Amino acid sequence: MNADLSHILVFGPLVVAFAVSALVLLVRFDLAPVGSFAGAFEGPGRWFLGAALGFGIVGFSIKLAIITILASFPRQTIAPLLADPVEMRARAAARLAAPP
């Protein structure tokens, strides 16, 4: 695993846990009771409000999962998928040198 990613992989789950707890407290004690339609935010309305505000947390969690998965791949798995820079430069030079 890449040592440079250790900070992201340590603090990422902590940030997600903090964000989830802040979201739960915000929806439960602040937004839902103060809303103009207090009856709508009782029961399933709170779940919809929490889900709507929680999509950012879900997106951040997916990004962390992708970073973790890609960092866990061995070099033999990723290297064949990457383009060879020397070959790419040679192709670009050939295209530029060819007459239109």
CSV table of N, CA, C and O in Angstrom, one decimal:
chain,number,residue,atom,x,y,z
A,1,MET,N,0.8,-1.2,0.0
A,1,MET,CA,0.0,0.0,0.0
A,1,MET,C,0.9,1.2,0.0
A,1,MET,O,2.0,1.3,0.6
A,2,ASN,N,0.4,2.3,-0.6
A,2,ASN,CA,1.2,3.5,-0.7
A,2,ASN,C,1.2,4.2,0.6
A,2,ASN,O,0.1,4.4,1.2
A,3,ALA,N,2.3,4.6,1.1
A,3,ALA,CA,2.4,5.2,2.5
A,3,ALA,C,1.8,6.6,2.5
A,3,ALA,O,1.4,7.1,3.5
A,4,ASP,N,1.8,7.3,1.3
A,4,ASP,CA,1.2,8.6,1.2
A,4,ASP,C,-0.3,8.6,1.4
A,4,ASP,O,-0.9,9.7,1.7
A,5,LEU,N,-0.9,7.5,1.3
A,5,LEU,CA,-2.4,7.5,1.4
A,5,LEU,C,-2.8,7.2,2.9
A,5,LEU,O,-4.0,7.1,3.2
A,6,SER,N,-1.8,6.9,3.7
A,6,SER,CA,-2.2,6.5,5.1
A,6,SER,C,-3.0,7.6,5.8
A,6,SER,O,-3.9,7.3,6.6
A,7,HIS,N,-2.7,8.9,5.6
A,7,HIS,CA,-3.4,10.0,6.2
A,7,HIS,C,-4.9,10.0,5.8
A,7,HIS,O,-5.8,10.2,6.6
A,8,ILE,N,-5.1,9.8,4.5
A,8,ILE,CA,-6.4,9.7,3.9
A,8,ILE,C,-7.2,8.6,4.5
A,8,ILE,O,-8.4,8.7,4.9
A,9,LEU,N,-6.6,7.4,4.6
A,9,LEU,CA,-7.2,6.2,5.0
A,9,LEU,C,-7.5,6.2,6.5
A,9,LEU,O,-8.3,5.5,7.0
A,10,VAL,N,-6.7,7.0,7.3
A,10,VAL,CA,-6.9,7.1,8.7
A,10,VAL,C,-8.0,8.1,9.0
A,10,VAL,O,-8.9,7.8,9.8
A,11,PHE,N,-7.9,9.3,8.4
A,11,PHE,CA,-8.8,10.4,8.8
A,11,PHE,C,-10.1,10.3,8.0
A,11,PHE,O,-11.1,10.8,8.4
A,12,GLY,N,-10.2,9.6,6.9
A,12,GLY,CA,-11.4,9.5,6.1
A,12,GLY,C,-12.5,8.8,6.8
A,12,GLY,O,-13.6,9.4,6.9
A,13,PRO,N,-12.4,7.7,7.4
A,13,PRO,CA,-13.5,7.1,8.2
A,13,PRO,C,-13.9,7.9,9.4
A,13,PRO,O,-15.1,7.9,9.8
A,14,LEU,N,-12.9,8.6,10.0
A,14,LEU,CA,-13.3,9.5,11.1
A,14,LEU,C,-14.1,10.6,10.7
A,14,LEU,O,-15.1,11.0,11.3
A,15,VAL,N,-13.8,11.2,9.5
A,15,VAL,CA,-14.6,12.3,8.9
A,15,VAL,C,-16.0,11.8,8.6
A,15,VAL,O,-17.0,12.5,8.9
A,16,VAL,N,-16.1,10.6,8.0
A,16,VAL,CA,-17.4,10.1,7.7
A,16,VAL,C,-18.2,9.8,9.0
A,16,VAL,O,-19.4,10.1,9.0
A,17,ALA,N,-17.6,9.3,10.0
A,17,ALA,CA,-18.4,9.0,11.2
A,17,ALA,C,-18.8,10.3,11.9
A,17,ALA,O,-20.0,10.4,12.3
A,18,PHE,N,-18.0,11.3,11.8
A,18,PHE,CA,-18.4,12.7,12.4
A,18,PHE,C,-19.5,13.3,11.6
A,18,PHE,O,-20.4,13.8,12.1
A,19,ALA,N,-19.4,13.1,10.2
A,19,ALA,CA,-20.4,13.7,9.4
A,19,ALA,C,-21.8,13.0,9.6
A,19,ALA,O,-22.8,13.7,9.6
A,20,VAL,N,-21.8,11.7,9.7
A,20,VAL,CA,-23.0,11.0,10.0
A,20,VAL,C,-23.6,11.4,11.3
A,20,VAL,O,-24.8,11.6,11.4
A,21,SER,N,-22.8,11.5,12.3
A,21,SER,CA,-23.3,11.8,13.7
A,21,SER,C,-23.8,13.3,13.6
A,21,SER,O,-24.9,13.6,14.2
A,22,ALA,N,-23.1,14.2,12.9
A,22,ALA,CA,-23.6,15.6,12.8
A,22,ALA,C,-24.9,15.6,12.0
A,22,ALA,O,-25.8,16.4,12.4
A,23,LEU,N,-25.0,14.8,11.0
A,23,LEU,CA,-26.3,14.8,10.2
A,23,LEU,C,-27.5,14.3,11.0
A,23,LEU,O,-28.5,14.9,11.0
A,24,VAL,N,-27.2,13.2,11.8
A,24,VAL,CA,-28.3,12.7,12.6
A,24,VAL,C,-28.7,13.7,13.7
A,24,VAL,O,-29.9,13.9,13.9
A,25,LEU,N,-27.8,14.3,14.3
A,25,LEU,CA,-28.2,15.3,15.3
A,25,LEU,C,-28.8,16.5,14.7
A,25,LEU,O,-29.8,17.1,15.3
A,26,LEU,N,-28.4,16.9,13.5
A,26,LEU,CA,-29.0,18.1,12.9
A,26,LEU,C,-30.4,17.8,12.5
A,26,LEU,O,-31.3,18.7,12.7
A,27,VAL,N,-30.6,16.7,11.9
A,27,VAL,CA,-32.0,16.4,11.4
A,27,VAL,C,-32.9,16.1,12.6
A,27,VAL,O,-34.0,16.6,12.6
A,28,ARG,N,-32.4,15.4,13.6
A,28,ARG,CA,-33.3,15.0,14.7
A,28,ARG,C,-33.7,16.2,15.6
A,28,ARG,O,-34.8,16.3,16.0
A,29,PHE,N,-32.7,17.1,15.9
A,29,PHE,CA,-33.0,18.1,16.9
A,29,PHE,C,-33.1,19.5,16.4
A,29,PHE,O,-33.6,20.4,17.1
A,30,ASP,N,-32.7,19.7,15.1
A,30,ASP,CA,-32.7,21.1,14.6
A,30,ASP,C,-33.7,21.3,13.5
A,30,ASP,O,-34.6,22.0,13.6
A,31,LEU,N,-33.5,20.6,12.4
A,31,LEU,CA,-34.3,20.8,11.2
A,31,LEU,C,-35.7,20.3,11.3
A,31,LEU,O,-36.6,21.0,10.9
A,32,ALA,N,-35.8,19.1,11.7
A,32,ALA,CA,-37.2,18.5,11.7
A,32,ALA,C,-38.1,19.2,12.7
A,32,ALA,O,-39.3,19.4,12.3
A,33,PRO,N,-37.8,19.5,13.9
A,33,PRO,CA,-38.7,20.1,14.8
A,33,PRO,C,-39.0,21.6,14.4
A,33,PRO,O,-40.1,22.0,14.6
A,34,VAL,N,-38.1,22.3,13.8
A,34,VAL,CA,-38.3,23.7,13.4
A,34,VAL,C,-39.0,23.9,12.1
A,34,VAL,O,-39.5,24.9,11.8
A,35,GLY,N,-39.0,22.8,11.3
A,35,GLY,CA,-39.6,23.0,10.0
A,35,GLY,C,-41.1,23.4,10.0
A,35,GLY,O,-41.8,23.2,11.0
A,36,SER,N,-41.5,24.1,9.0
A,36,SER,CA,-42.8,24.7,8.9
A,36,SER,C,-43.9,23.6,8.9
A,36,SER,O,-45.0,23.8,9.3
A,37,PHE,N,-43.5,22.5,8.3
A,37,PHE,CA,-44.4,21.3,8.3
A,37,PHE,C,-43.9,20.3,9.2
A,37,PHE,O,-43.4,19.3,8.9
A,38,ALA,N,-44.1,20.6,10.5
A,38,ALA,CA,-43.5,19.7,11.5
A,38,ALA,C,-44.1,18.3,11.4
A,38,ALA,O,-43.5,17.3,11.7
A,39,GLY,N,-45.4,18.2,11.0
A,39,GLY,CA,-46.0,16.9,10.9
A,39,GLY,C,-45.4,16.0,9.8
A,39,GLY,O,-45.3,14.8,9.9
A,40,ALA,N,-44.9,16.7,8.7
A,40,ALA,CA,-44.3,16.0,7.6
A,40,ALA,C,-43.0,15.4,8.0
A,40,ALA,O,-42.5,14.5,7.3
A,41,PHE,N,-42.3,16.0,9.0
A,41,PHE,CA,-41.0,15.5,9.3
A,41,PHE,C,-41.0,14.5,10.5
A,41,PHE,O,-40.0,14.2,11.1
A,42,GLU,N,-42.2,14.1,10.8
A,42,GLU,CA,-42.3,13.0,11.8
A,42,GLU,C,-42.3,11.7,11.1
A,42,GLU,O,-42.9,11.5,10.0
A,43,GLY,N,-41.7,10.7,11.6
A,43,GLY,CA,-41.6,9.4,11.0
A,43,GLY,C,-40.8,9.3,9.8
A,43,GLY,O,-39.6,9.7,9.8
A,44,PRO,N,-41.4,8.9,8.6
A,44,PRO,CA,-40.6,8.8,7.4
A,44,PRO,C,-40.1,10.1,6.8
A,44,PRO,O,-39.1,10.1,6.1
A,45,GLY,N,-40.7,11.2,7.2
A,45,GLY,CA,-40.2,12.5,6.7
A,45,GLY,C,-38.8,12.8,7.2
A,45,GLY,O,-38.0,13.4,6.4
A,46,ARG,N,-38.5,12.4,8.4
A,46,ARG,CA,-37.1,12.5,8.9
A,46,ARG,C,-36.1,11.7,8.1
A,46,ARG,O,-35.0,12.1,7.8
A,47,TRP,N,-36.5,10.5,7.7
A,47,TRP,CA,-35.6,9.7,6.9
A,47,TRP,C,-35.4,10.3,5.6
A,47,TRP,O,-34.2,10.2,5.1
A,48,PHE,N,-36.4,10.8,4.9
A,48,PHE,CA,-36.2,11.5,3.6
A,48,PHE,C,-35.3,12.7,3.7
A,48,PHE,O,-34.4,12.9,2.9
A,49,LEU,N,-35.5,13.5,4.8
A,49,LEU,CA,-34.6,14.6,5.0
A,49,LEU,C,-33.2,14.2,5.2
A,49,LEU,O,-32.3,14.8,4.7
A,50,GLY,N,-33.0,13.2,6.1
A,50,GLY,CA,-31.7,12.7,6.3
A,50,GLY,C,-31.0,12.2,5.1
A,50,GLY,O,-29.8,12.3,4.9
A,51,ALA,N,-31.8,11.5,4.3
A,51,ALA,CA,-31.2,10.9,3.0
A,51,ALA,C,-30.9,12.0,2.0
A,51,ALA,O,-29.8,11.9,1.4
A,52,ALA,N,-31.7,13.0,2.0
A,52,ALA,CA,-31.4,14.1,1.0
A,52,ALA,C,-30.1,14.8,1.4
A,52,ALA,O,-29.3,15.2,0.6
A,53,LEU,N,-30.0,15.0,2.7
A,53,LEU,CA,-28.8,15.7,3.2
A,53,LEU,C,-27.6,14.8,3.2
A,53,LEU,O,-26.4,15.3,3.2
A,54,GLY,N,-27.8,13.5,3.3
A,54,GLY,CA,-26.7,12.6,3.5
A,54,GLY,C,-26.1,12.1,2.2
A,54,GLY,O,-25.1,11.3,2.2
A,55,PHE,N,-26.5,12.5,1.0
A,55,PHE,CA,-25.9,12.1,-0.2
A,55,PHE,C,-24.5,12.5,-0.4
A,55,PHE,O,-23.7,11.8,-1.0
A,56,GLY,N,-24.1,13.6,0.2
A,56,GLY,CA,-22.7,14.1,0.2
A,56,GLY,C,-21.8,13.1,0.9
A,56,GLY,O,-20.7,12.8,0.5
A,57,ILE,N,-22.3,12.7,2.1
A,57,ILE,CA,-21.6,11.7,2.9
A,57,ILE,C,-21.4,10.4,2.1
A,57,ILE,O,-20.4,9.8,2.1
A,58,VAL,N,-22.5,10.0,1.4
A,58,VAL,CA,-22.4,8.7,0.6
A,58,VAL,C,-21.4,8.9,-0.5
A,58,VAL,O,-20.6,8.0,-0.7
A,59,GLY,N,-21.4,10.0,-1.2
A,59,GLY,CA,-20.4,10.3,-2.3
A,59,GLY,C,-19.0,10.3,-1.8
A,59,GLY,O,-18.1,9.7,-2.4
A,60,PHE,N,-18.8,10.9,-0.6
A,60,PHE,CA,-17.4,10.9,0.0
A,60,PHE,C,-17.0,9.5,0.4
A,60,PHE,O,-15.8,9.1,0.2
A,61,SER,N,-17.9,8.7,0.9
A,61,SER,CA,-17.6,7.4,1.3
A,61,SER,C,-17.2,6.5,0.1
A,61,SER,O,-16.3,5.7,0.1
A,62,ILE,N,-18.0,6.7,-1.0
A,62,ILE,CA,-17.6,6.0,-2.2
A,62,ILE,C,-16.3,6.3,-2.8
A,62,ILE,O,-15.5,5.5,-3.2
A,63,LYS,N,-15.9,7.6,-2.7
A,63,LYS,CA,-14.6,8.1,-3.1
A,63,LYS,C,-13.5,7.4,-2.2
A,63,LYS,O,-12.5,7.0,-2.7
A,64,LEU,N,-13.7,7.4,-0.9
A,64,LEU,CA,-12.8,6.7,-0.1
A,64,LEU,C,-12.6,5.2,-0.4
A,64,LEU,O,-11.5,4.7,-0.3
A,65,ALA,N,-13.7,4.6,-0.7
A,65,ALA,CA,-13.7,3.2,-1.0
A,65,ALA,C,-12.9,2.9,-2.3
A,65,ALA,O,-12.1,2.0,-2.4
A,66,ILE,N,-13.1,3.8,-3.3
A,66,ILE,CA,-12.3,3.7,-4.5
A,66,ILE,C,-10.8,3.9,-4.3
A,66,ILE,O,-10.0,3.2,-4.8
A,67,ILE,N,-10.5,4.9,-3.5
A,67,ILE,CA,-9.1,5.1,-3.2
A,67,ILE,C,-8.5,3.9,-2.5
A,67,ILE,O,-7.4,3.5,-2.8
A,68,THR,N,-9.2,3.4,-1.6
A,68,THR,CA,-8.7,2.2,-0.8
A,68,THR,C,-8.5,1.0,-1.8
A,68,THR,O,-7.5,0.3,-1.7
A,69,ILE,N,-9.5,0.8,-2.6
A,69,ILE,CA,-9.4,-0.4,-3.6
A,69,ILE,C,-8.2,-0.2,-4.5
A,69,ILE,O,-7.4,-1.1,-4.8
A,70,LEU,N,-8.1,1.0,-5.1
A,70,LEU,CA,-7.0,1.2,-6.0
A,70,LEU,C,-5.6,1.2,-5.4
A,70,LEU,O,-4.6,0.8,-6.0
A,71,ALA,N,-5.5,1.6,-4.1
A,71,ALA,CA,-4.3,1.6,-3.4
A,71,ALA,C,-3.9,0.2,-3.0
A,71,ALA,O,-2.7,-0.1,-2.8
A,72,SER,N,-4.9,-0.7,-2.9
A,72,SER,CA,-4.6,-2.1,-2.6
A,72,SER,C,-4.2,-3.0,-3.8
A,72,SER,O,-3.7,-4.1,-3.6
A,73,PHE,N,-4.5,-2.5,-5.0
A,73,PHE,CA,-4.1,-3.3,-6.1
A,73,PHE,C,-2.6,-3.4,-6.2
A,73,PHE,O,-1.8,-2.4,-6.0
A,74,PRO,N,-2.1,-4.5,-6.6
A,74,PRO,CA,-0.6,-4.7,-6.8
A,74,PRO,C,-0.2,-4.0,-8.1
A,74,PRO,O,-1.1,-3.7,-9.0
A,75,ARG,N,1.0,-3.7,-8.3
A,75,ARG,CA,1.5,-3.0,-9.5
A,75,ARG,C,1.2,-3.8,-10.7
A,75,ARG,O,1.0,-3.3,-11.8
A,76,GLN,N,1.3,-5.2,-10.6
A,76,GLN,CA,1.0,-6.0,-11.8
A,76,GLN,C,-0.4,-5.9,-12.3
A,76,GLN,O,-0.6,-6.1,-13.5
A,77,THR,N,-1.3,-5.5,-11.5
A,77,THR,CA,-2.7,-5.4,-11.9
A,77,THR,C,-3.0,-4.0,-12.6
A,77,THR,O,-3.7,-3.9,-13.6
A,78,ILE,N,-2.4,-3.0,-12.0
A,78,ILE,CA,-2.6,-1.6,-12.5
A,78,ILE,C,-1.7,-1.3,-13.7
A,78,ILE,O,-2.1,-0.6,-14.7
A,79,ALA,N,-0.5,-1.7,-13.7
A,79,ALA,CA,0.5,-1.3,-14.7
A,79,ALA,C,0.1,-1.6,-16.1
A,79,ALA,O,0.2,-0.8,-17.0
A,80,PRO,N,-0.5,-2.8,-16.4
A,80,PRO,CA,-0.9,-3.1,-17.8
A,80,PRO,C,-2.1,-2.2,-18.3
A,80,PRO,O,-2.3,-2.0,-19.5
A,81,LEU,N,-2.8,-1.6,-17.3
A,81,LEU,CA,-3.9,-0.7,-17.7
A,81,LEU,C,-3.5,0.7,-18.0
A,81,LEU,O,-4.2,1.4,-18.7
A,82,LEU,N,-2.3,1.1,-17.6
A,82,LEU,CA,-1.8,2.4,-17.8
A,82,LEU,C,-1.2,2.5,-19.2
A,82,LEU,O,-0.5,1.6,-19.7
A,83,ALA,N,-1.3,3.6,-19.8
A,83,ALA,CA,-0.7,3.8,-21.1
A,83,ALA,C,0.8,4.1,-21.0
A,83,ALA,O,1.2,4.7,-20.0
A,84,ASP,N,1.6,3.6,-21.9
A,84,ASP,CA,3.0,3.8,-21.9
A,84,ASP,C,3.3,5.2,-22.4
A,84,ASP,O,3.0,5.5,-23.5
A,85,PRO,N,4.0,6.0,-21.6
A,85,PRO,CA,4.2,7.4,-22.0
A,85,PRO,C,5.1,7.5,-23.2
A,85,PRO,O,4.9,8.4,-24.1
A,86,VAL,N,6.0,6.7,-23.4
A,86,VAL,CA,6.9,6.7,-24.5
A,86,VAL,C,6.2,6.4,-25.8
A,86,VAL,O,6.3,7.1,-26.8
A,87,GLU,N,5.3,5.4,-25.7
A,87,GLU,CA,4.5,5.0,-26.9
A,87,GLU,C,3.5,6.1,-27.3
A,87,GLU,O,3.3,6.4,-28.4
A,88,MET,N,2.9,6.7,-26.2
A,88,MET,CA,2.0,7.8,-26.5
A,88,MET,C,2.6,9.0,-27.2
A,88,MET,O,2.1,9.6,-28.1
A,89,ARG,N,3.9,9.3,-26.7
A,89,ARG,CA,4.6,10.4,-27.4
A,89,ARG,C,5.0,10.1,-28.8
A,89,ARG,O,4.9,10.9,-29.7
A,90,ALA,N,5.3,8.8,-29.1
A,90,ALA,CA,5.7,8.4,-30.4
A,90,ALA,C,4.5,8.5,-31.3
A,90,ALA,O,4.6,9.0,-32.5
A,91,ARG,N,3.3,8.1,-30.8
A,91,ARG,CA,2.1,8.2,-31.7
A,91,ARG,C,1.7,9.6,-31.9
A,91,ARG,O,1.3,10.0,-33.1
A,92,ALA,N,1.8,10.5,-30.9
A,92,ALA,CA,1.5,11.9,-31.1
A,92,ALA,C,2.5,12.6,-32.1
A,92,ALA,O,2.1,13.3,-33.0
A,93,ALA,N,3.7,12.2,-32.0
A,93,ALA,CA,4.7,12.8,-33.0
A,93,ALA,C,4.5,12.3,-34.4
A,93,ALA,O,4.6,13.1,-35.3
A,94,ALA,N,4.1,11.0,-34.5
A,94,ALA,CA,3.8,10.5,-35.9
A,94,ALA,C,2.5,11.2,-36.5
A,94,ALA,O,2.5,11.5,-37.7
A,95,ARG,N,1.5,11.5,-35.6
A,95,ARG,CA,0.3,12.2,-36.1
A,95,ARG,C,0.7,13.6,-36.5
A,95,ARG,O,0.1,14.1,-37.5
A,96,LEU,N,1.5,14.3,-35.8
A,96,LEU,CA,1.9,15.6,-36.1
A,96,LEU,C,2.8,15.7,-37.3
A,96,LEU,O,2.7,16.7,-38.1
A,97,ALA,N,3.6,14.7,-37.5
A,97,ALA,CA,4.5,14.7,-38.7
A,97,ALA,C,3.9,14.3,-40.0
A,97,ALA,O,4.3,14.7,-41.1
A,98,ALA,N,2.8,13.6,-39.9
A,98,ALA,CA,2.1,13.1,-41.1
A,98,ALA,C,1.4,14.3,-41.8
A,98,ALA,O,0.7,15.1,-41.1
A,99,PRO,N,1.5,14.4,-43.1
A,99,PRO,CA,0.8,15.5,-43.8
A,99,PRO,C,-0.7,15.2,-43.8
A,99,PRO,O,-1.2,14.1,-43.7
A,100,PRO,N,-1.5,16.3,-43.8
A,100,PRO,CA,-3.0,16.2,-43.7
A,100,PRO,C,-3.6,15.6,-45.0
A,100,PRO,O,-3.2,15.4,-46.0
